[in-house]
Short mmCIF file of C-alpha atoms and ligand atoms in Angstrom, two decimals:
data_model
loop_
_atom_site.label_atom_id
_atom_site.label_comp_id
_atom_site.label_asym_id
_atom_site.label_seq_id
_atom_site.Cartn_x
_atom_site.Cartn_y
_atom_site.Cartn_z
CA MET A 1270 117.42 85.78 137.63
CA GLY A 1271 121.27 86.11 137.90
CA THR A 1272 123.07 88.82 139.93
CA LYS A 1273 123.84 90.90 136.75
CA ASP A 1274 120.19 90.86 135.64
CA GLU A 1275 118.92 91.77 139.16
CA LEU A 1276 121.42 94.60 139.39
CA LEU A 1277 120.40 95.87 135.95
CA ARG A 1278 116.76 95.79 136.96
CA TYR A 1279 117.48 97.81 140.14
CA LEU A 1280 119.74 100.34 138.39
CA ARG A 1281 117.04 100.84 135.81
CA GLU A 1282 114.35 101.45 138.49
CA GLU A 1283 116.67 104.10 139.93
CA GLN A 1284 117.73 105.59 136.55
CA GLY A 1285 118.96 109.18 137.08
CA ASN A 1286 119.52 108.74 140.88
CA TRP A 1287 122.68 108.01 142.56
CA ILE A 1288 122.53 104.84 144.79
CA SER A 1289 125.25 104.01 147.29
CA GLY A 1290 127.27 100.85 146.86
CA GLU A 1291 126.04 99.67 150.20
CA LYS A 1292 122.40 100.08 149.33
CA VAL A 1293 122.91 98.17 146.05
CA SER A 1294 124.77 95.43 147.80
CA ARG A 1295 122.07 95.04 150.46
CA ARG A 1296 119.29 94.97 147.89
CA ILE A 1297 120.95 92.41 145.64
CA GLY A 1298 122.36 90.41 148.54
CA VAL A 1299 125.99 90.17 147.43
CA SER A 1300 129.17 91.91 148.42
CA ARG A 1301 130.15 95.38 147.26
CA SER A 1302 133.08 93.98 145.31
CA ALA A 1303 130.74 91.50 143.57
CA ILE A 1304 128.51 94.43 142.61
CA TRP A 1305 131.51 96.32 141.24
CA LYS A 1306 132.41 93.28 139.07
CA GLN A 1307 128.88 93.13 137.66
CA VAL A 1308 128.86 96.86 136.98
CA SER A 1309 132.08 96.37 135.03
CA ARG A 1310 130.43 93.63 132.96
CA LEU A 1311 127.44 95.77 132.22
CA ARG A 1312 129.67 98.57 131.10
CA GLN A 1313 131.56 96.18 128.80
CA GLU A 1314 128.15 95.38 127.28
CA GLY A 1315 127.58 99.07 126.57
CA TYR A 1316 125.46 100.28 129.53
CA VAL A 1317 126.29 103.73 130.73
CA ILE A 1318 126.88 103.65 134.54
CA ARG A 1319 128.75 106.35 136.40
CA SER A 1320 130.42 105.54 139.70
CA SER A 1321 131.77 107.67 142.51
CA SER A 1322 133.44 106.50 145.73
CA LYS A 1323 131.25 108.87 147.70
CA LYS A 1324 127.88 108.64 145.90
CA GLY A 1325 127.86 105.14 144.51
CA TYR A 1326 126.29 104.30 141.12
CA LEU A 1327 124.28 106.38 138.64
CA PHE A 1328 122.59 104.50 135.75
CA LEU A 1329 122.38 106.75 132.69
CA GLY A 1330 121.33 104.61 129.82
CA THR A 1331 120.96 101.54 127.84
CA PRO A 1332 123.03 100.79 124.69
CA GLU A 1333 121.74 100.76 121.16
CA MET A 1334 122.17 96.97 121.10
CA LEU A 1335 119.92 93.96 120.88
CA LEU A 1336 121.11 92.69 124.23
CA PRO A 1337 119.07 89.88 125.84
CA ALA A 1338 118.18 91.92 128.94
CA GLU A 1339 116.87 94.70 126.69
CA ILE A 1340 114.75 92.39 124.60
CA ARG A 1341 113.25 90.76 127.72
CA GLU A 1342 112.41 94.05 129.40
CA GLY A 1343 108.65 94.45 129.56
CA ILE A 1344 108.15 92.05 126.59
CA GLY A 1345 104.93 90.54 128.03
CA THR A 1346 105.15 87.13 126.15
CA GLU A 1347 104.95 83.68 127.61
CA VAL A 1348 107.75 82.04 125.64
CA PHE A 1349 109.17 84.00 122.82
CA GLY A 1350 112.02 86.31 124.03
CA ARG A 1351 111.70 84.77 127.51
CA LYS A 1352 113.72 81.62 126.99
CA GLU A 1353 117.41 81.65 126.29
CA ILE A 1354 118.54 84.51 124.00
CA VAL A 1355 121.94 83.71 122.44
CA TYR A 1356 123.54 87.03 121.52
CA PHE A 1357 126.42 87.68 119.15
CA PRO A 1358 127.97 91.03 118.19
CA GLU A 1359 128.97 89.31 114.95
CA LEU A 1360 127.99 85.90 113.52
CA ASP A 1361 128.04 84.20 110.16
CA SER A 1362 124.27 83.46 110.18
CA THR A 1363 121.73 83.31 112.97
CA ASN A 1364 119.85 80.63 111.09
CA ARG A 1365 122.96 78.44 110.85
CA LYS A 1366 123.56 78.86 114.56
CA ALA A 1367 119.94 78.30 115.52
CA LYS A 1368 119.93 75.05 113.47
CA GLU A 1369 123.03 73.86 115.27
CA LEU A 1370 121.43 74.64 118.68
CA ALA A 1371 118.16 72.97 117.75
CA ALA A 1372 119.96 69.82 116.57
CA GLU A 1373 121.58 69.74 120.05
CA GLY A 1374 118.16 69.87 121.64
CA ALA A 1375 117.53 73.57 122.34
CA PRO A 1376 113.86 74.11 123.34
CA GLU A 1377 111.12 76.01 121.54
CA GLY A 1378 111.52 79.80 122.05
CA THR A 1379 115.38 79.76 121.93
CA LEU A 1380 116.38 82.91 120.10
CA VAL A 1381 119.63 83.69 118.30
CA VAL A 1382 120.35 87.37 117.74
CA ALA A 1383 123.29 89.08 116.01
CA GLU A 1384 124.22 92.71 115.45
CA GLU A 1385 125.95 91.73 112.22
CA GLN A 1386 126.00 88.73 109.97
CA THR A 1387 128.99 87.94 107.84
CA ARG A 1388 127.25 85.28 105.80
CA GLY A 1389 123.52 86.10 106.26
CA ARG A 1390 121.45 83.72 104.21
CA GLY A 1391 118.44 84.39 102.02
CA ARG A 1392 116.16 82.16 100.10
CA ILE A 1393 117.28 80.18 97.06
CA GLY A 1394 120.96 80.41 97.95
CA ARG A 1395 120.92 84.20 98.06
CA SER A 1396 122.77 86.23 100.73
CA TRP A 1397 121.22 88.71 103.14
CA HIS A 1398 122.87 92.11 103.53
CA SER A 1399 123.40 92.38 107.29
CA PRO A 1400 125.54 95.43 108.29
CA PHE A 1401 126.43 96.08 111.91
CA GLN A 1402 123.73 97.42 114.20
CA THR A 1403 121.39 98.66 111.54
CA GLY A 1404 118.98 95.80 111.13
CA ILE A 1405 117.36 93.00 113.10
CA TYR A 1406 118.87 89.62 112.36
CA MET A 1407 117.28 86.90 114.46
CA SER A 1408 116.31 83.27 114.38
CA LEU A 1409 113.75 81.61 116.58
CA ILE A 1410 113.57 77.86 117.23
CA LEU A 1411 110.07 76.34 117.14
CA ARG A 1412 109.00 72.76 117.84
CA PRO A 1413 105.38 72.64 116.65
CA LYS A 1414 103.63 69.33 116.96
CA LEU A 1415 102.60 69.28 113.31
CA PRO A 1416 103.06 67.11 110.21
CA PRO A 1417 105.81 68.36 107.92
CA ASN A 1418 103.36 69.59 105.19
CA GLU A 1419 102.09 72.23 107.63
CA ALA A 1420 105.57 73.85 107.95
CA PRO A 1421 105.27 76.30 105.05
CA LYS A 1422 102.39 77.97 106.81
CA ILE A 1423 104.77 79.03 109.53
CA THR A 1424 106.45 81.30 106.98
CA LEU A 1425 103.08 82.86 106.21
CA VAL A 1426 102.31 83.28 109.95
CA THR A 1427 105.64 84.95 110.36
CA GLY A 1428 104.98 87.33 107.52
CA VAL A 1429 101.69 88.44 109.10
CA ALA A 1430 103.48 89.00 112.40
CA VAL A 1431 106.14 91.12 110.77
CA ALA A 1432 103.54 93.22 108.96
CA GLU A 1433 101.41 93.62 112.16
CA ALA A 1434 104.53 94.74 114.08
CA LEU A 1435 105.39 97.30 111.44
CA LEU A 1436 101.77 98.55 111.44
CA ALA A 1437 101.70 98.80 115.25
CA VAL A 1438 104.92 100.71 115.83
CA THR A 1439 105.73 102.59 112.65
CA PRO A 1440 103.60 104.72 110.32
CA LEU A 1441 104.39 102.40 107.41
CA LYS A 1442 101.91 100.38 105.37
CA PRO A 1443 103.60 97.00 104.67
CA ASP A 1444 102.57 94.52 102.02
CA ILE A 1445 103.21 90.87 101.95
CA LYS A 1446 104.50 89.25 98.78
CA TRP A 1447 104.06 85.47 98.84
CA PRO A 1448 105.69 83.64 100.38
CA ASN A 1449 108.11 85.49 102.51
CA ASP A 1450 108.78 89.13 101.48
CA ILE A 1451 107.55 92.21 103.30
CA LEU A 1452 107.54 95.21 101.06
CA VAL A 1453 106.92 98.88 101.59
CA ARG A 1454 106.17 100.89 98.44
CA GLY A 1455 107.24 97.88 96.38
CA ARG A 1456 110.68 97.58 98.03
CA LYS A 1457 111.77 94.82 100.37
CA ILE A 1458 112.01 95.80 104.04
CA CYS A 1459 112.11 92.34 105.51
CA GLY A 1460 112.84 88.73 104.47
CA ILE A 1461 111.95 85.50 106.24
CA LEU A 1462 113.88 82.25 105.90
CA THR A 1463 112.22 79.20 107.55
CA GLU A 1464 114.22 76.01 107.65
CA THR A 1465 112.58 72.76 108.80
CA SER A 1466 113.99 69.55 110.05
CA THR A 1467 111.70 66.54 110.04
CA GLU A 1468 111.79 63.18 111.68
CA MET A 1469 109.69 60.40 110.20
CA ASP A 1470 106.27 62.03 109.69
CA ALA A 1471 106.62 64.86 112.20
CA ILE A 1472 108.46 68.16 112.47
CA ASP A 1473 111.49 68.06 114.68
CA PHE A 1474 112.14 71.76 114.58
CA VAL A 1475 111.58 74.82 112.53
CA VAL A 1476 114.08 77.72 112.51
CA VAL A 1477 112.37 80.97 111.64
CA GLY A 1478 114.97 83.54 110.45
CA VAL A 1479 113.91 87.19 110.16
CA GLY A 1480 116.00 89.89 108.65
CA MET A 1481 114.55 93.39 108.89
CA ASN A 1482 116.12 96.54 107.52
CA VAL A 1483 115.54 99.02 110.31
CA ASN A 1484 118.11 101.79 110.33
CA THR A 1485 120.06 100.76 107.22
CA ARG A 1486 120.49 103.93 105.14
CA GLU A 1487 122.73 102.59 102.38
CA PHE A 1488 122.51 99.44 100.28
CA PRO A 1489 125.00 97.99 97.87
CA ASP A 1490 124.30 98.82 94.15
CA ASP A 1491 122.53 95.60 93.36
CA LEU A 1492 119.96 96.20 96.16
CA LYS A 1493 119.59 100.03 95.89
CA GLU A 1494 116.49 99.87 93.71
CA ILE A 1495 114.80 96.88 95.37
CA ALA A 1496 115.45 97.30 99.09
CA THR A 1497 114.39 99.83 101.72
CA SER A 1498 114.42 100.28 105.48
CA VAL A 1499 112.20 101.70 108.21
CA SER A 1500 114.54 104.60 108.56
CA LEU A 1501 114.71 105.40 104.79
CA GLU A 1502 110.90 105.25 104.63
CA THR A 1503 110.21 107.43 107.67
CA GLY A 1504 113.30 109.69 107.79
CA LYS A 1505 113.73 108.68 111.45
CA THR A 1506 115.95 106.28 113.36
CA PHE A 1507 113.97 103.49 114.98
CA ASP A 1508 114.48 101.60 118.21
CA ARG A 1509 115.36 98.10 116.96
CA VAL A 1510 114.74 96.51 120.45
CA MET A 1511 111.23 97.95 120.56
CA LEU A 1512 110.48 96.66 117.05
CA MET A 1513 111.83 93.32 117.88
CA ARG A 1514 109.75 92.99 121.03
CA GLU A 1515 106.63 93.97 119.14
CA PHE A 1516 107.35 91.35 116.45
CA LEU A 1517 107.90 88.67 119.12
CA ARG A 1518 104.61 89.59 120.80
CA GLN A 1519 102.68 89.47 117.52
CA PHE A 1520 104.32 86.30 116.43
CA GLU A 1521 103.70 84.46 119.65
CA HIS A 1522 100.05 85.40 119.52
CA LEU A 1523 99.66 84.37 115.87
CA TYR A 1524 101.65 81.16 116.21
CA THR A 1525 99.56 80.05 119.25
CA THR A 1526 96.38 80.85 117.32
CA PHE A 1527 97.65 78.80 114.38
CA LEU A 1528 98.50 75.75 116.60
CA HIS A 1529 95.23 75.86 118.63
CA SER A 1530 92.67 77.17 116.09
CA GLY A 1531 94.18 76.49 112.66
CA PHE A 1532 95.25 78.73 109.81
CA GLU A 1533 91.87 80.13 108.72
CA SER A 1534 91.88 83.50 110.49
CA ILE A 1535 95.58 84.09 109.80
CA GLY A 1536 95.05 83.21 106.14
CA LYS A 1537 92.30 85.86 105.96
CA ARG A 1538 94.62 88.43 107.49
CA TRP A 1539 97.37 87.39 105.17
CA SER A 1540 95.13 87.96 102.21
CA GLU A 1541 94.21 91.49 103.41
CA LEU A 1542 97.90 92.33 103.64
CA SER A 1543 98.90 90.60 100.37
CA ILE A 1544 100.09 92.66 97.49
CA LEU A 1545 99.61 89.74 95.00
CA LEU A 1546 95.84 89.02 95.01
CA GLY A 1547 94.35 89.86 91.64
CA LYS A 1548 97.74 90.63 90.06
CA ASP A 1549 99.23 89.04 86.94
CA VAL A 1550 102.42 87.32 87.79
CA SER A 1551 105.04 84.90 86.55
CA VAL A 1552 106.21 82.26 89.00
CA HIS A 1553 109.72 80.84 88.45
CA MET A 1554 109.99 77.38 89.82
CA ILE A 1555 112.93 74.94 89.75
CA ASP A 1556 111.78 73.18 86.60
CA ARG A 1557 109.52 75.73 84.86
CA THR A 1558 107.85 79.13 84.86
CA CYS A 1559 104.11 79.58 85.11
CA LYS A 1560 102.16 82.79 84.17
CA GLY A 1561 98.73 83.75 85.41
CA ARG A 1562 96.58 85.81 87.70
CA VAL A 1563 96.76 85.31 91.47
CA MET A 1564 93.26 84.22 92.65
CA GLU A 1565 93.59 83.36 96.33
CA LEU A 1566 95.60 81.85 99.14
CA ASP A 1567 94.53 78.27 99.53
CA ARG A 1568 93.50 76.74 102.93
CA ASP A 1569 96.86 74.93 102.97
CA GLY A 1570 98.91 78.06 102.27
CA ALA A 1571 99.45 77.43 98.53
CA LEU A 1572 98.85 80.23 96.00
CA ILE A 1573 96.14 79.58 93.45
CA ILE A 1574 96.98 80.98 89.99
CA LYS A 1575 94.65 81.13 87.08
CA GLY A 1576 96.65 80.39 83.87
CA GLU A 1577 96.21 82.02 80.45
CA HIS A 1578 93.77 79.28 79.42
CA GLY A 1579 91.66 79.43 82.60
CA GLU A 1580 93.38 76.47 84.25
CA LEU A 1581 93.87 76.71 88.01
CA GLU A 1582 97.32 75.84 89.48
CA LYS A 1583 98.43 75.49 93.05
CA ILE A 1584 101.85 76.95 93.73
CA TYR A 1585 103.71 75.74 96.79
CA SER A 1586 107.05 77.41 96.16
CA GLY A 1587 108.78 79.64 93.71
CA ASP A 1588 109.95 83.16 93.00
CA ILE A 1589 107.20 85.49 91.92
CA HIS A 1590 107.42 88.55 89.71
CA ILE A 1591 104.52 90.94 89.13
CA GLU A 1592 104.04 91.44 85.47
C1 BTN B 814 114.93 86.18 101.97
O1 BTN B 814 114.14 87.12 101.74
O2 BTN B 814 115.61 85.65 101.01
C2 BTN B 814 115.12 85.67 103.36
C3 BTN B 814 116.09 86.52 104.11
C4 BTN B 814 116.23 86.03 105.55
C5 BTN B 814 117.38 86.70 106.32
C6 BTN B 814 117.41 86.37 107.76
S1 BTN B 814 118.51 87.44 108.61
C7 BTN B 814 118.44 86.39 110.09
C8 BTN B 814 118.41 84.93 109.52
N1 BTN B 814 119.72 84.48 109.41
C9 BTN B 814 120.04 84.25 108.14
O3 BTN B 814 121.16 83.84 107.76
N2 BTN B 814 119.01 84.56 107.38
C10 BTN B 814 117.86 84.98 108.09
#
């Protein structure tokens, strides 16, 4: 742990109490001027720290930001949120950046976080509305030892993790719409964009991008009817850091289960959370549209649709509309 993080931990322990510069300097093991420098850096990041030449330092609070030290605090995971967290107040796209880092060799668990995205990306060339400090915009690098055809299941695992996190820390009842939408009362609250890079017959890396509308209260006209946020649904402002930690905990647990024990139990949970099972839908694919009733999620993560003439079809990708 670096000096700044050690100092932050100590100040947090003593939150609300003045601590003399000398005491801080002894505890951290660096000079008082080095402490002062780190306090200035923490203040620049948004931490509220009072100082007095007589009394020393008083830690008053943490900023409403997705800062790495905040995400790590008490997270309780093994890897997710504990490796390098690359933070940006503003970024074009966390998925774009994560793919760049992964191509340079960044290890599994590397996390890219932004307070705002100027070119947030959605599925099928769409954009992702990412206003400053209202949502969670994050991308996690994974390096699963799996064949490429297993990669789409990671989107489903992520969807279950998002739904479980929302169930755990909000009063909402989220539904999953295959393959990657999380809805509340029929409106989208979270989207997932997984991008995979393969080498020969193995996955090199997967970037899992998650965009969650947390405290967003206004959407542009084209999204007004189809999007929602935790805050719009509950009438309250939510702590984005807490929600993000919960997601990382759920995701690490489910991802490890998937790698060690397979997809079965997660597939079952996915089906319980799915809004599509038993519904009549139309699926728009690149070259055609198929209509039918959703029967089940296949063992390999495909959706089984029963067509108008009773024929069964496996759908691996597409845009689904409930009829
Ligand atoms: C979708 O539903 O179309 C997927 C949306 C995914 C948005 C997230 S926000 C963080 C990450 N970075 C991006 O550019 N996109 C994903």
